[in-house]
Coordinates of C-alpha atoms (C1' of nucleotides) in Angstrom, one line a residue:
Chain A
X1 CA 0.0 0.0 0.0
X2 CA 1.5 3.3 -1.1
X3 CA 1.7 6.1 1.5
X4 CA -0.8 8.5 1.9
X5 CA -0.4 12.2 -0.2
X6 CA 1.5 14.8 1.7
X7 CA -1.4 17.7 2.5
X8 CA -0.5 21.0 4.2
X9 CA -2.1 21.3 7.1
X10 CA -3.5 25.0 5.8
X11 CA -5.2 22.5 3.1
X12 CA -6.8 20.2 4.9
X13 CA -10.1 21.4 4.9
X14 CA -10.2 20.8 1.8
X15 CA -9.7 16.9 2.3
X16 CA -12.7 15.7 4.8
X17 CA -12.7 12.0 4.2
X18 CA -8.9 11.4 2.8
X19 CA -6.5 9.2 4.5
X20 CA -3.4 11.9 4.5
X21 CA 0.1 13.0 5.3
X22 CA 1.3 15.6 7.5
X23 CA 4.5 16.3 8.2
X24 CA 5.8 18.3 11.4
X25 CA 6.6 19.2 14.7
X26 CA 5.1 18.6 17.9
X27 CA 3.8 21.7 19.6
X28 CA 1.6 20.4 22.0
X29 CA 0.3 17.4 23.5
X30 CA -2.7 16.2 26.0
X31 CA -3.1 12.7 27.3
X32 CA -6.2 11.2 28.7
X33 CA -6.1 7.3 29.2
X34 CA -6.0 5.7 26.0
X35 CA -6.1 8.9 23.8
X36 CA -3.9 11.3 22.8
X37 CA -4.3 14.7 21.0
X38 CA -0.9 15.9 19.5
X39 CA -0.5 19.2 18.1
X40 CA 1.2 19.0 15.2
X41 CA 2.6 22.4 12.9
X42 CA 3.7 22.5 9.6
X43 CA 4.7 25.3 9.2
X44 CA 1.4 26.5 7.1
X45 CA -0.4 25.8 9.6
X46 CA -1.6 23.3 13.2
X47 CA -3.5 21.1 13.3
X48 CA -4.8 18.3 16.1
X49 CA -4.4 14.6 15.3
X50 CA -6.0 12.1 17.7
X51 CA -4.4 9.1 18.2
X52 CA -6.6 5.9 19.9
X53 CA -4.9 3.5 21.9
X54 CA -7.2 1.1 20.3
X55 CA -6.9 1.4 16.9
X56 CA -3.3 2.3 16.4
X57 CA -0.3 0.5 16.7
X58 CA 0.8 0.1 19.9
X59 CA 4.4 0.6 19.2
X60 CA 3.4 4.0 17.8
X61 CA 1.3 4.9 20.6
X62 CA 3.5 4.1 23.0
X63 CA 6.5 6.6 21.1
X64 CA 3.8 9.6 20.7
X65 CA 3.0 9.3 24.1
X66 CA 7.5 10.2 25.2
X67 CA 7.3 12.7 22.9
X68 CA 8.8 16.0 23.9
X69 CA 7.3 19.6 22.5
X70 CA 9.3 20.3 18.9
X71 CA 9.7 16.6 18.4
X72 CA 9.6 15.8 14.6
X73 CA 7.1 13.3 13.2
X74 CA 5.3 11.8 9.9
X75 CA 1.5 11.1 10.6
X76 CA -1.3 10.1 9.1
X77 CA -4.8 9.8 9.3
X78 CA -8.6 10.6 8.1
X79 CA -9.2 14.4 7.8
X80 CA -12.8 14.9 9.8
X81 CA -14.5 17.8 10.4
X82 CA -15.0 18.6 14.2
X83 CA -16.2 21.2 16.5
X84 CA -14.0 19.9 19.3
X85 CA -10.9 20.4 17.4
X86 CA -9.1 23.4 17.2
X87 CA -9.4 24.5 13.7
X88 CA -12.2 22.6 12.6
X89 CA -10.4 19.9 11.5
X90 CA -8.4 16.8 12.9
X91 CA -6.8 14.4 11.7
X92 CA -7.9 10.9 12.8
X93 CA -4.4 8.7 13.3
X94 CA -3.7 5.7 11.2
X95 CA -0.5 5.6 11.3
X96 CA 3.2 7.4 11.9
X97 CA 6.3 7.6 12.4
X98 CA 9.0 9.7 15.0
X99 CA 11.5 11.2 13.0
X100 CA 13.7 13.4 15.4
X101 CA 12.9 13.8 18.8
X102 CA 13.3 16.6 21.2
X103 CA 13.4 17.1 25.1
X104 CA 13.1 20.3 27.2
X105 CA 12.2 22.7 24.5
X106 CA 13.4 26.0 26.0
X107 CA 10.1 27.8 24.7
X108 CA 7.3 27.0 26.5
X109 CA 3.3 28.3 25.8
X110 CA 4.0 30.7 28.9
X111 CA 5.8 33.7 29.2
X112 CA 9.5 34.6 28.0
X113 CA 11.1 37.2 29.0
X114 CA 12.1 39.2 25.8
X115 CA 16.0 38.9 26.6
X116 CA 15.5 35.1 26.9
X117 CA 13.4 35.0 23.5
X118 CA 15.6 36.8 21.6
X119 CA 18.4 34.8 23.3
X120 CA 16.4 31.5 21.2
X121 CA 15.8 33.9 18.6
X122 CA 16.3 30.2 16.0
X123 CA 13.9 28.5 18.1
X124 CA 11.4 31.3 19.0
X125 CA 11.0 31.8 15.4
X126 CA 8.7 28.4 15.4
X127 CA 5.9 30.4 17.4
X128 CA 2.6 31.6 15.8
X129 CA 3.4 35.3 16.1
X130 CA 6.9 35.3 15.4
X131 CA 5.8 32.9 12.2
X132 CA 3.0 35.4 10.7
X133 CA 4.7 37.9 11.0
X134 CA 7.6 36.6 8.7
X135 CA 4.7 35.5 6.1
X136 CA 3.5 38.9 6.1
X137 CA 7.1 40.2 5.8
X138 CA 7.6 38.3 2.9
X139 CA 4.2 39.4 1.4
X140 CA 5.2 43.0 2.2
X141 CA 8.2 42.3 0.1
X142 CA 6.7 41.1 -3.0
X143 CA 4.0 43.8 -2.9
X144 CA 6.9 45.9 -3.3
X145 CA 8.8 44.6 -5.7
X146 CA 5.1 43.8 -7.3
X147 CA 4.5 47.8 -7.4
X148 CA 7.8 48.7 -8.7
X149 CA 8.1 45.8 -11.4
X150 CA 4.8 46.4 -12.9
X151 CA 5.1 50.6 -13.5
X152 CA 8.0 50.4 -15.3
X153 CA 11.3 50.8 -12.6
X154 CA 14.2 48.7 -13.0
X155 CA 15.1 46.4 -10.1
X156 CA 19.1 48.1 -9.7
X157 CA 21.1 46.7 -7.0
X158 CA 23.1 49.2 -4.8
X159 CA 26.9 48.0 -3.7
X160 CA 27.0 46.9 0.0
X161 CA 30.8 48.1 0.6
X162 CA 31.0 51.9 -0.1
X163 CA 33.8 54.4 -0.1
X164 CA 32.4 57.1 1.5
X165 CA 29.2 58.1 3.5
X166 CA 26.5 59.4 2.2
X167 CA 24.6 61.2 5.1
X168 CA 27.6 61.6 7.5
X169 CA 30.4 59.6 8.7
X170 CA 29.6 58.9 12.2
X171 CA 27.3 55.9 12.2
X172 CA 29.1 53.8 9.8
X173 CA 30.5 50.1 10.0
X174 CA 34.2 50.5 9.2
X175 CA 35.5 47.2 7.5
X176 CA 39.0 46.3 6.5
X177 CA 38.8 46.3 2.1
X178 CA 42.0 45.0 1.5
X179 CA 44.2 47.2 3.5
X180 CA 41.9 50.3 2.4
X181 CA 39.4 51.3 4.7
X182 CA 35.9 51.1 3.5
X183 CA 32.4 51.3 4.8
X184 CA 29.0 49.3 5.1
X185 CA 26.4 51.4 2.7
X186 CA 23.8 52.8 4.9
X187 CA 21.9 54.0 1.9
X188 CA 21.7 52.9 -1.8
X189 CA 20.7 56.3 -3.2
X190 CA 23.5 57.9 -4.3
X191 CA 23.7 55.2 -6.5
X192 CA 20.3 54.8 -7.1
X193 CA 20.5 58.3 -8.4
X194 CA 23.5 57.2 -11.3
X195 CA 20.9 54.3 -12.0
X196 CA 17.9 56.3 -12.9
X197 CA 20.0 58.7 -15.3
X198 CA 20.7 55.6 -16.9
X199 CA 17.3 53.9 -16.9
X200 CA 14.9 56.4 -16.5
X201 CA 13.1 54.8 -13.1
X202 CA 14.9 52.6 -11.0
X203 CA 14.3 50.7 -7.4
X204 CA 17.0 49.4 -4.7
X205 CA 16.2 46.9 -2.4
X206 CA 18.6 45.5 0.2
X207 CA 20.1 45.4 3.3
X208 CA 21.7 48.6 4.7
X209 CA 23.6 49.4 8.0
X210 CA 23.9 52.1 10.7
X211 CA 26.4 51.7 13.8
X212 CA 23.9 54.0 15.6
X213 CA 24.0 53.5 19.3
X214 CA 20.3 53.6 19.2
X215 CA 18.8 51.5 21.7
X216 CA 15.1 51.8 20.9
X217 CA 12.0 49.8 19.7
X218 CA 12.6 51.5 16.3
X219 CA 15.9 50.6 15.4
X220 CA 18.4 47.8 14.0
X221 CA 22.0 48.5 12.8
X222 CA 21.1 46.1 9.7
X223 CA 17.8 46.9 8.1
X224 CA 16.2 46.3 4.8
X225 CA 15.1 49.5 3.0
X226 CA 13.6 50.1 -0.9
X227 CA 15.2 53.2 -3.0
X228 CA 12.9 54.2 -5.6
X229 CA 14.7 57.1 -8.0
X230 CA 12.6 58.7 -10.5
X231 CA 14.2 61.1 -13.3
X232 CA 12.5 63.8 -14.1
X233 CA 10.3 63.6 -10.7
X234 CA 9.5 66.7 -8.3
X235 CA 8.4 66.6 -4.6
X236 CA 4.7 66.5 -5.7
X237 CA 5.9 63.4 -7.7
X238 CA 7.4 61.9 -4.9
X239 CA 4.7 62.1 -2.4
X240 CA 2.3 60.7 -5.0
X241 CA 4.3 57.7 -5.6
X242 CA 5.2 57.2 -1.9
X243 CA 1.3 57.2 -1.0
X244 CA 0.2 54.8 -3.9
X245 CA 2.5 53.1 -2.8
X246 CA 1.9 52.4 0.4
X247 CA -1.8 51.9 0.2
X248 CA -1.0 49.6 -2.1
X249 CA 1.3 47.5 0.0
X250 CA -1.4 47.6 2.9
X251 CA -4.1 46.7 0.9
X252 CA -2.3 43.9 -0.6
X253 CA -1.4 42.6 3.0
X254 CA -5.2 42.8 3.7
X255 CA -6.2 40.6 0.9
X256 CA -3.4 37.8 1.2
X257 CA -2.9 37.7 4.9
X258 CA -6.1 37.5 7.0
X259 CA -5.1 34.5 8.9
X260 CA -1.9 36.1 9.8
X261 CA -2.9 39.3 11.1
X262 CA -5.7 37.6 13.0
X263 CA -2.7 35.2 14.6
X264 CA -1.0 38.4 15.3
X265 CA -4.4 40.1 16.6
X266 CA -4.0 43.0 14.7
X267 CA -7.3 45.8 14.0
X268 CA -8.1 45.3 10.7
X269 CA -10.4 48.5 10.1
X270 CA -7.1 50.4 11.3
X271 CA -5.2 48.9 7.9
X272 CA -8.4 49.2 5.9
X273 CA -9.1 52.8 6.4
X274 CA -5.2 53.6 4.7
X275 CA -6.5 55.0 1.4
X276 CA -5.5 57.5 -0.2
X277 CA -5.5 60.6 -0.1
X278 CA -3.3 60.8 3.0
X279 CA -2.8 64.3 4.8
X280 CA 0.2 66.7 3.4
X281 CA 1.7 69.7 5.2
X282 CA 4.6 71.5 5.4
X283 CA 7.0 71.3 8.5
X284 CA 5.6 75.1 9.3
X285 CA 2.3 73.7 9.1
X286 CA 3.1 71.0 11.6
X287 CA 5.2 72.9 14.0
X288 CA 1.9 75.6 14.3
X289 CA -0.2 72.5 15.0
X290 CA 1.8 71.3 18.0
X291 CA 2.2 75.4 19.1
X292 CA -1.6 76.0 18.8
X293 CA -1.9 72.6 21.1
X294 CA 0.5 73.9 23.6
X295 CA 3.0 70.3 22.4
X296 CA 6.3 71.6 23.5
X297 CA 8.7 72.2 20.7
X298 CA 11.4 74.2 19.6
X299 CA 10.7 75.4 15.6
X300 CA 13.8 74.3 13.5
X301 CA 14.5 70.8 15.5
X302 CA 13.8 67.3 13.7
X303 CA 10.6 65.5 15.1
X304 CA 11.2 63.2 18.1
X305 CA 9.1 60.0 18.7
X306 CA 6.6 62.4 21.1
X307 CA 6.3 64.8 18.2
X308 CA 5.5 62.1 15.5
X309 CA 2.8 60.9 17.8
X310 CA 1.3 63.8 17.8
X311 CA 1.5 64.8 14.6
X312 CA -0.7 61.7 13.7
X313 CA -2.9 61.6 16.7
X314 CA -6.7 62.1 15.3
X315 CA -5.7 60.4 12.0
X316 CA -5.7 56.7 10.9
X317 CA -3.5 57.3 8.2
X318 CA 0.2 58.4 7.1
X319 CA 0.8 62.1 7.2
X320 CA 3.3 63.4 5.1
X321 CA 5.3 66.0 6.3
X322 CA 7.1 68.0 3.4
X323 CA 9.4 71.4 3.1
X324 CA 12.0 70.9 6.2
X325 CA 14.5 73.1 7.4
X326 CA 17.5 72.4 5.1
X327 CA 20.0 72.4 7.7
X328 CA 18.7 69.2 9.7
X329 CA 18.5 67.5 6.4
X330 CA 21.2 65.7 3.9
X331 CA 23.0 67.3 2.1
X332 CA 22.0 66.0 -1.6
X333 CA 18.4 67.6 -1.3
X334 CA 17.2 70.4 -3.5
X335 CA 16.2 73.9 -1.8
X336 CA 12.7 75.2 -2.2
X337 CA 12.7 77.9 -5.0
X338 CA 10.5 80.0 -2.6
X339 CA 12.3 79.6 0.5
X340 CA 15.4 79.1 -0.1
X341 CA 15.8 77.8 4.1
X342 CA 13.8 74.8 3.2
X343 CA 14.2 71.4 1.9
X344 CA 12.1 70.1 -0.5
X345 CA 12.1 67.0 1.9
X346 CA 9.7 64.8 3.3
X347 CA 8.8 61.7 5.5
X348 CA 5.6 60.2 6.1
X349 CA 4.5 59.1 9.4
X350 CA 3.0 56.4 9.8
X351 CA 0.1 56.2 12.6
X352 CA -0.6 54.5 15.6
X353 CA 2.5 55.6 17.1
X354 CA 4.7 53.7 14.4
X355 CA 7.2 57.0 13.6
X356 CA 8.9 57.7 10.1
X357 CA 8.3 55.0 7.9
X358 CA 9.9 56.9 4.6
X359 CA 12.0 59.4 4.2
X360 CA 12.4 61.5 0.6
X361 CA 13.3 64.5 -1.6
X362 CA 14.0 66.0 -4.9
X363 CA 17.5 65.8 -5.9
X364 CA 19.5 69.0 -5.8
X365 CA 20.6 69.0 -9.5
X366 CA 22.7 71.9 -10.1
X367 CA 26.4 71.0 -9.7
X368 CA 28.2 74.4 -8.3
X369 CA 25.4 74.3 -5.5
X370 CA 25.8 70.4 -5.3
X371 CA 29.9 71.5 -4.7
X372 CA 29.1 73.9 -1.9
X373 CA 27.6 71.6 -0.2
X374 CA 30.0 69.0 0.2
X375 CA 32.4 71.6 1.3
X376 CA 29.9 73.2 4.1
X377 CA 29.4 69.2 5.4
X378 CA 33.3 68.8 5.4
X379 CA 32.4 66.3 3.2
X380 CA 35.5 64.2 1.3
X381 CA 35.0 65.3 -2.1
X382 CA 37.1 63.5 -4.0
X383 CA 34.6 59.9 -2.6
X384 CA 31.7 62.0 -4.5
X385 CA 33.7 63.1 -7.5
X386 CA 31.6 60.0 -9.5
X387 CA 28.0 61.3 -7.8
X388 CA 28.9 64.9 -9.3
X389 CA 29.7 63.8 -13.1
X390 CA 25.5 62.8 -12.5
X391 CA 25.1 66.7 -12.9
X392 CA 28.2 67.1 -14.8
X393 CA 26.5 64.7 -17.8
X394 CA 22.8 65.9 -18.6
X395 CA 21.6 66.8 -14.9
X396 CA 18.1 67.0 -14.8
X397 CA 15.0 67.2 -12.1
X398 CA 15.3 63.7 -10.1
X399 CA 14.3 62.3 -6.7
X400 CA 12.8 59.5 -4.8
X401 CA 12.3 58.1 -1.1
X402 CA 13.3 55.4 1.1
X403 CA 11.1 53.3 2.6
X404 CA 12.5 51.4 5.7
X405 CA 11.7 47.8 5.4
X406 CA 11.2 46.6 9.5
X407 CA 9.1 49.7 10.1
X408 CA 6.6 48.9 8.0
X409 CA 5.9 45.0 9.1
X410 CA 5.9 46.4 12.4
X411 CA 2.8 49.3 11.5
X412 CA 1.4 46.7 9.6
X413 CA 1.5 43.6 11.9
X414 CA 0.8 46.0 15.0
X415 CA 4.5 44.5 16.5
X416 CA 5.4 46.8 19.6
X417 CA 9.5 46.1 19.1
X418 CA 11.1 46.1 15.3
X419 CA 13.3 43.2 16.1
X420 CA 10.4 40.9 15.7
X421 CA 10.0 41.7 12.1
X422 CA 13.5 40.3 10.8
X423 CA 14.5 36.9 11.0
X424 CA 17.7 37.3 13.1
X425 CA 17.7 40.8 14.3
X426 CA 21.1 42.9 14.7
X427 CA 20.9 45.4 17.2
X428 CA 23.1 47.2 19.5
X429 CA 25.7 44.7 20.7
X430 CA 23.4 42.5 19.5
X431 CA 24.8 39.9 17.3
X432 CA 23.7 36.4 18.7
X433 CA 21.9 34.6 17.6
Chain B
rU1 C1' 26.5 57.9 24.9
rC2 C1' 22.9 59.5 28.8
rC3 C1' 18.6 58.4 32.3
rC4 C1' 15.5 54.7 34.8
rC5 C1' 14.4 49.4 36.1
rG6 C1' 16.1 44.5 36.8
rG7 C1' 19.5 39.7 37.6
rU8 C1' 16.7 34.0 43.1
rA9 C1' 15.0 26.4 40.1
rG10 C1' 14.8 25.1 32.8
rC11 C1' 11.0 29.5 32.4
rU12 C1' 8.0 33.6 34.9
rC13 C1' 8.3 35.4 39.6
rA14 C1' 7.6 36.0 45.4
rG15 C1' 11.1 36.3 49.4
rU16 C1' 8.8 40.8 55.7
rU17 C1' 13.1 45.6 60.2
rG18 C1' 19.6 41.2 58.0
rG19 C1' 18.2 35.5 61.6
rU20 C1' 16.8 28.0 61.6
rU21 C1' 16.5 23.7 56.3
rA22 C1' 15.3 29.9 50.2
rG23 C1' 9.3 29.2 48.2
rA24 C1' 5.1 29.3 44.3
rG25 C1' 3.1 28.5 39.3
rC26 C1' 4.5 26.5 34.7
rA27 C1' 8.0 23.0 32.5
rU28 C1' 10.4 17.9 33.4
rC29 C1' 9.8 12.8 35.5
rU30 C1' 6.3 8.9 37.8
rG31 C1' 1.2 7.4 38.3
rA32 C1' -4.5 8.0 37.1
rC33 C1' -8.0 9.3 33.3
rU34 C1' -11.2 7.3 25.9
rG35 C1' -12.7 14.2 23.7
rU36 C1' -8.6 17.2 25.7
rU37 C1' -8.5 22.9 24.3
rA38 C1' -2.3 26.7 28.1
rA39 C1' -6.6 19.6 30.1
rU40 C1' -7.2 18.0 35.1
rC41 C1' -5.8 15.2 39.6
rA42 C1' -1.8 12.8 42.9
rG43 C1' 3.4 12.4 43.8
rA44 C1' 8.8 13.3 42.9
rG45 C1' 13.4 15.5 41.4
rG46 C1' 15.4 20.3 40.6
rG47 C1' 19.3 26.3 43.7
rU48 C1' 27.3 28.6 43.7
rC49 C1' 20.4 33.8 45.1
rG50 C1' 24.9 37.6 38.2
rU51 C1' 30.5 38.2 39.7
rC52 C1' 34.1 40.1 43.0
rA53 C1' 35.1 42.7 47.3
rG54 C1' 33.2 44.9 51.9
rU55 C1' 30.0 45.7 56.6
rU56 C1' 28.2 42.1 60.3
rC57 C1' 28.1 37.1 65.3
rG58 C1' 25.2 36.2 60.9
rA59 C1' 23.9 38.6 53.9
rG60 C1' 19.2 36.4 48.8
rU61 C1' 18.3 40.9 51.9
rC62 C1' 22.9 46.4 53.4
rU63 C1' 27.5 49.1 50.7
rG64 C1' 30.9 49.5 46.4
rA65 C1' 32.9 48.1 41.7
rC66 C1' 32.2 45.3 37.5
rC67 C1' 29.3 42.1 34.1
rC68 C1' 24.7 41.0 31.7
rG69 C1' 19.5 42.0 30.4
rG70 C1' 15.0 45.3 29.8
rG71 C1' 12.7 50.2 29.0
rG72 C1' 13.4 55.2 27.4
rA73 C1' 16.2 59.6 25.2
rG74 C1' 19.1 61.6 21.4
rC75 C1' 19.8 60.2 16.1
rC76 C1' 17.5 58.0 12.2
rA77 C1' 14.3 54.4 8.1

RNA sequence: UCCCCGGUAGCUCAGUUGGUUAGAGCAUCUGACUGUUAAUCAGAGGGUCGUCAGUUCGAGUCUGACCCGGGGAGCCA
């Protein structure tokens, strides 16, 4: 007799009456006398099978019943519709086999401590949360590539080792290139720029790194982040592809990953009210809001984490905040024609407490201004010689955004701590496991 | 880097003004139970109280230094 057909367990309903497969870990088990109900995860998905003492093997029942939590088995059984199983569906056993076992499982269904989680961050990643929110991660991610890919951008990979900085030296990861010294990129848009000159619209999307010593729920020193650069593109153009953009993602999320967000008990009217339009207004406009409110704040400082939050309390969407002061902004951004103390800058906020999710501009495109301001940021011009021939060659109107990766699993999943929504996390002194 | 909080069983924690043999729940092991839902019930094993030094007749408890962890700030995505 051949063996039964392998069926996910998120399939099985699907297969009331069929002698199947499942293949999996042990995540649970209850005994009472001569019946036991394993919990058994596929990764797609649990699912209870209910093994008789009567009408399975004794042998077999006998191994099921030393099983430890995480063990690794083969079984099979009848898919039946129940009420009394979790899920709706158990598997009635047949048959099985133990493939590896496992005692003392360090995660247990009660409470870690997040030191200790993070400690077993290879095993903790077998949990129900930590697992959904990885499959919406990965949804996230083909959204994005999904948006770019199908308006026309090229997919144009950024190097990871970089010469230079290019938003400051101080929170880069020095590494030995050689005998030269060289630096982990912590953005790809300097070179995104050099792409969209040569292919009109282009995307990055990789990993990028900060040696910040930021020790907060919002931060990794290796984070995924997506680059858009757009020739020919304005501020306007920017925010209007940043908010497509993100509605787009969300809604995607929506459609493809109910069961997840449900696991991870996230308020799904708070994700489906993020349609466009979002609210815009310029830094002035915000910094009035938070005077008129009597939110303490000194005009010409960058928004801290109290100042974000306020700036999308009352709303269920991202605001975008555009027009900054120039001189808390990079260097590479182009000055507002009418004000010539502002950036035409600006980072959308995502709500519910979430902070800066993206971060754009227009391109400053003129090269003598370009020059000046590499000089005024004591900037080594000779690393930027290659970034200058871009408006040495046929400069013209150019900019884009960068959406951090982390950030936005963690809005979208409703995730309290970023470190949750990357496999293995790096974070300050944080490199194990 | 700065500010707060913490470190006692595998895990999460309690531990009185310093005082006999340091406790609980869960986990583990043994036993009972043929529909459990974080099963339940009975029993058992399990400790260098973060490290070092100090105060004291006596330190899990008080003091100092150091190590490790958590939360927040600044900075950023």
């Amino acid at each position: 007799m051949s063996a039964p057909a392998v069926v996910s367990v998120r399939d099985l309903a699907s297969h009331v009456g069929e002698v199947v497969r499942v293949r999996g870990w042990l995540t649970n088990r209850r005994k009472s006398g001569g019946l036991q109900f394993l919990q058994v995860r596929d990764g797609s998905g649990t699912v209870q099978a209910v093994a008789k003492k009567d009408s399975l093997d004794a042998a077999l029942f006998e191994a099921l019943s030393g099983l430890g939590q995480e063990s690794s088995l083969i079984v099979d059984g009848e898919v039946a519709a129940d009420p009394r199983s979790p899920g709706g569906v158990e598997l009635k056993l047949t048959g099985g086999q133990v493939i590896g076992t496992a005692t003392d499982f360090p995660i247990s269904n009660k409470e870690h401590s997040s030191g200790f989680l993070m400690e077993h961050r290879h095993l903790w990643l077998r949990s129900s949360k930590q697992a959904a929110t990885l499959r919406v991660r990965a949804r996230i991610i083909k959204s994005i590539r999904d948006y770019f890919d199908s308006r026309g951008y090229i997919c144009f990979d950024a190097p990871m080792f970089t010469p230079a900085a290019c938003e400051g030296t101080s929170t880069l990861f020095e590494v030995d290139y050689f005998g030269e010294p060289a630096y982990l990129t912590q953005s790809g848009q300097l070179y995104g720029e050099a792409g969209a000159m040569a292919l009109g619209k282009i995307y990055t999307f990789g990993p990028t790194f900060r040696a910040e010593k930021s020790k907060t729920r919002k931060h990794l020193t290796e984070f995924w982040m997506i680059e858009p650069e757009i020739a020919f593109a304005t501020l306007d153009d920017v925010m209007d592809v940043a908010e497509e953009f993100i509605e787009t993602i969300v809604q995607d999320v929506l459609a493809d990953c109910e069961p997840e967000l449900t696991v991870l008990e996230r308020d799904l009217d708070k994700l489906r009210a993020i349609k466009r339009p979002f609210k815009r207004e310029t830094y002035d406009e915000s910094v009035a809001r938070m005077e008129a409110a009597g939110h303490a704040f000194k005009h010409g400082d960058d928004f801290g984490a109290p100042d974000e939050e306020f700036i999308t309390h009352g709303s269920d969407k991202p605001v975008l905040v555009h027009r900054w002061p120039a001189d808390i902004k990079a260097f590479y951004m182009k000055r507002d024609p009418a004000d010539d103390t502002r950036a035409l800058a600006v980072d959308v906020i995502a709500p519910e407490g979430y902070g800066e999710i993206i971060g754009g501009s227009e391109r400053a495109d003129d090269l003598a201004f370009l020059e000046e301001q590499i000089a005024a940021h004591k900037l080594p011009k000779e690393s930027f010689e290659w970034y200058l021939d871009l408006r040495r060659y046929g400069s013209v109107p150019h900019g884009g955004f960068g959406l951090g990766l982390e950030r936005t699993v963690a809005w979208i999943c409703g995730t309290k701590h970023i470190r949750e929504c990357i496999p293995f996390p790096r974070m300050l002194y944080k490199i194990y496991p």
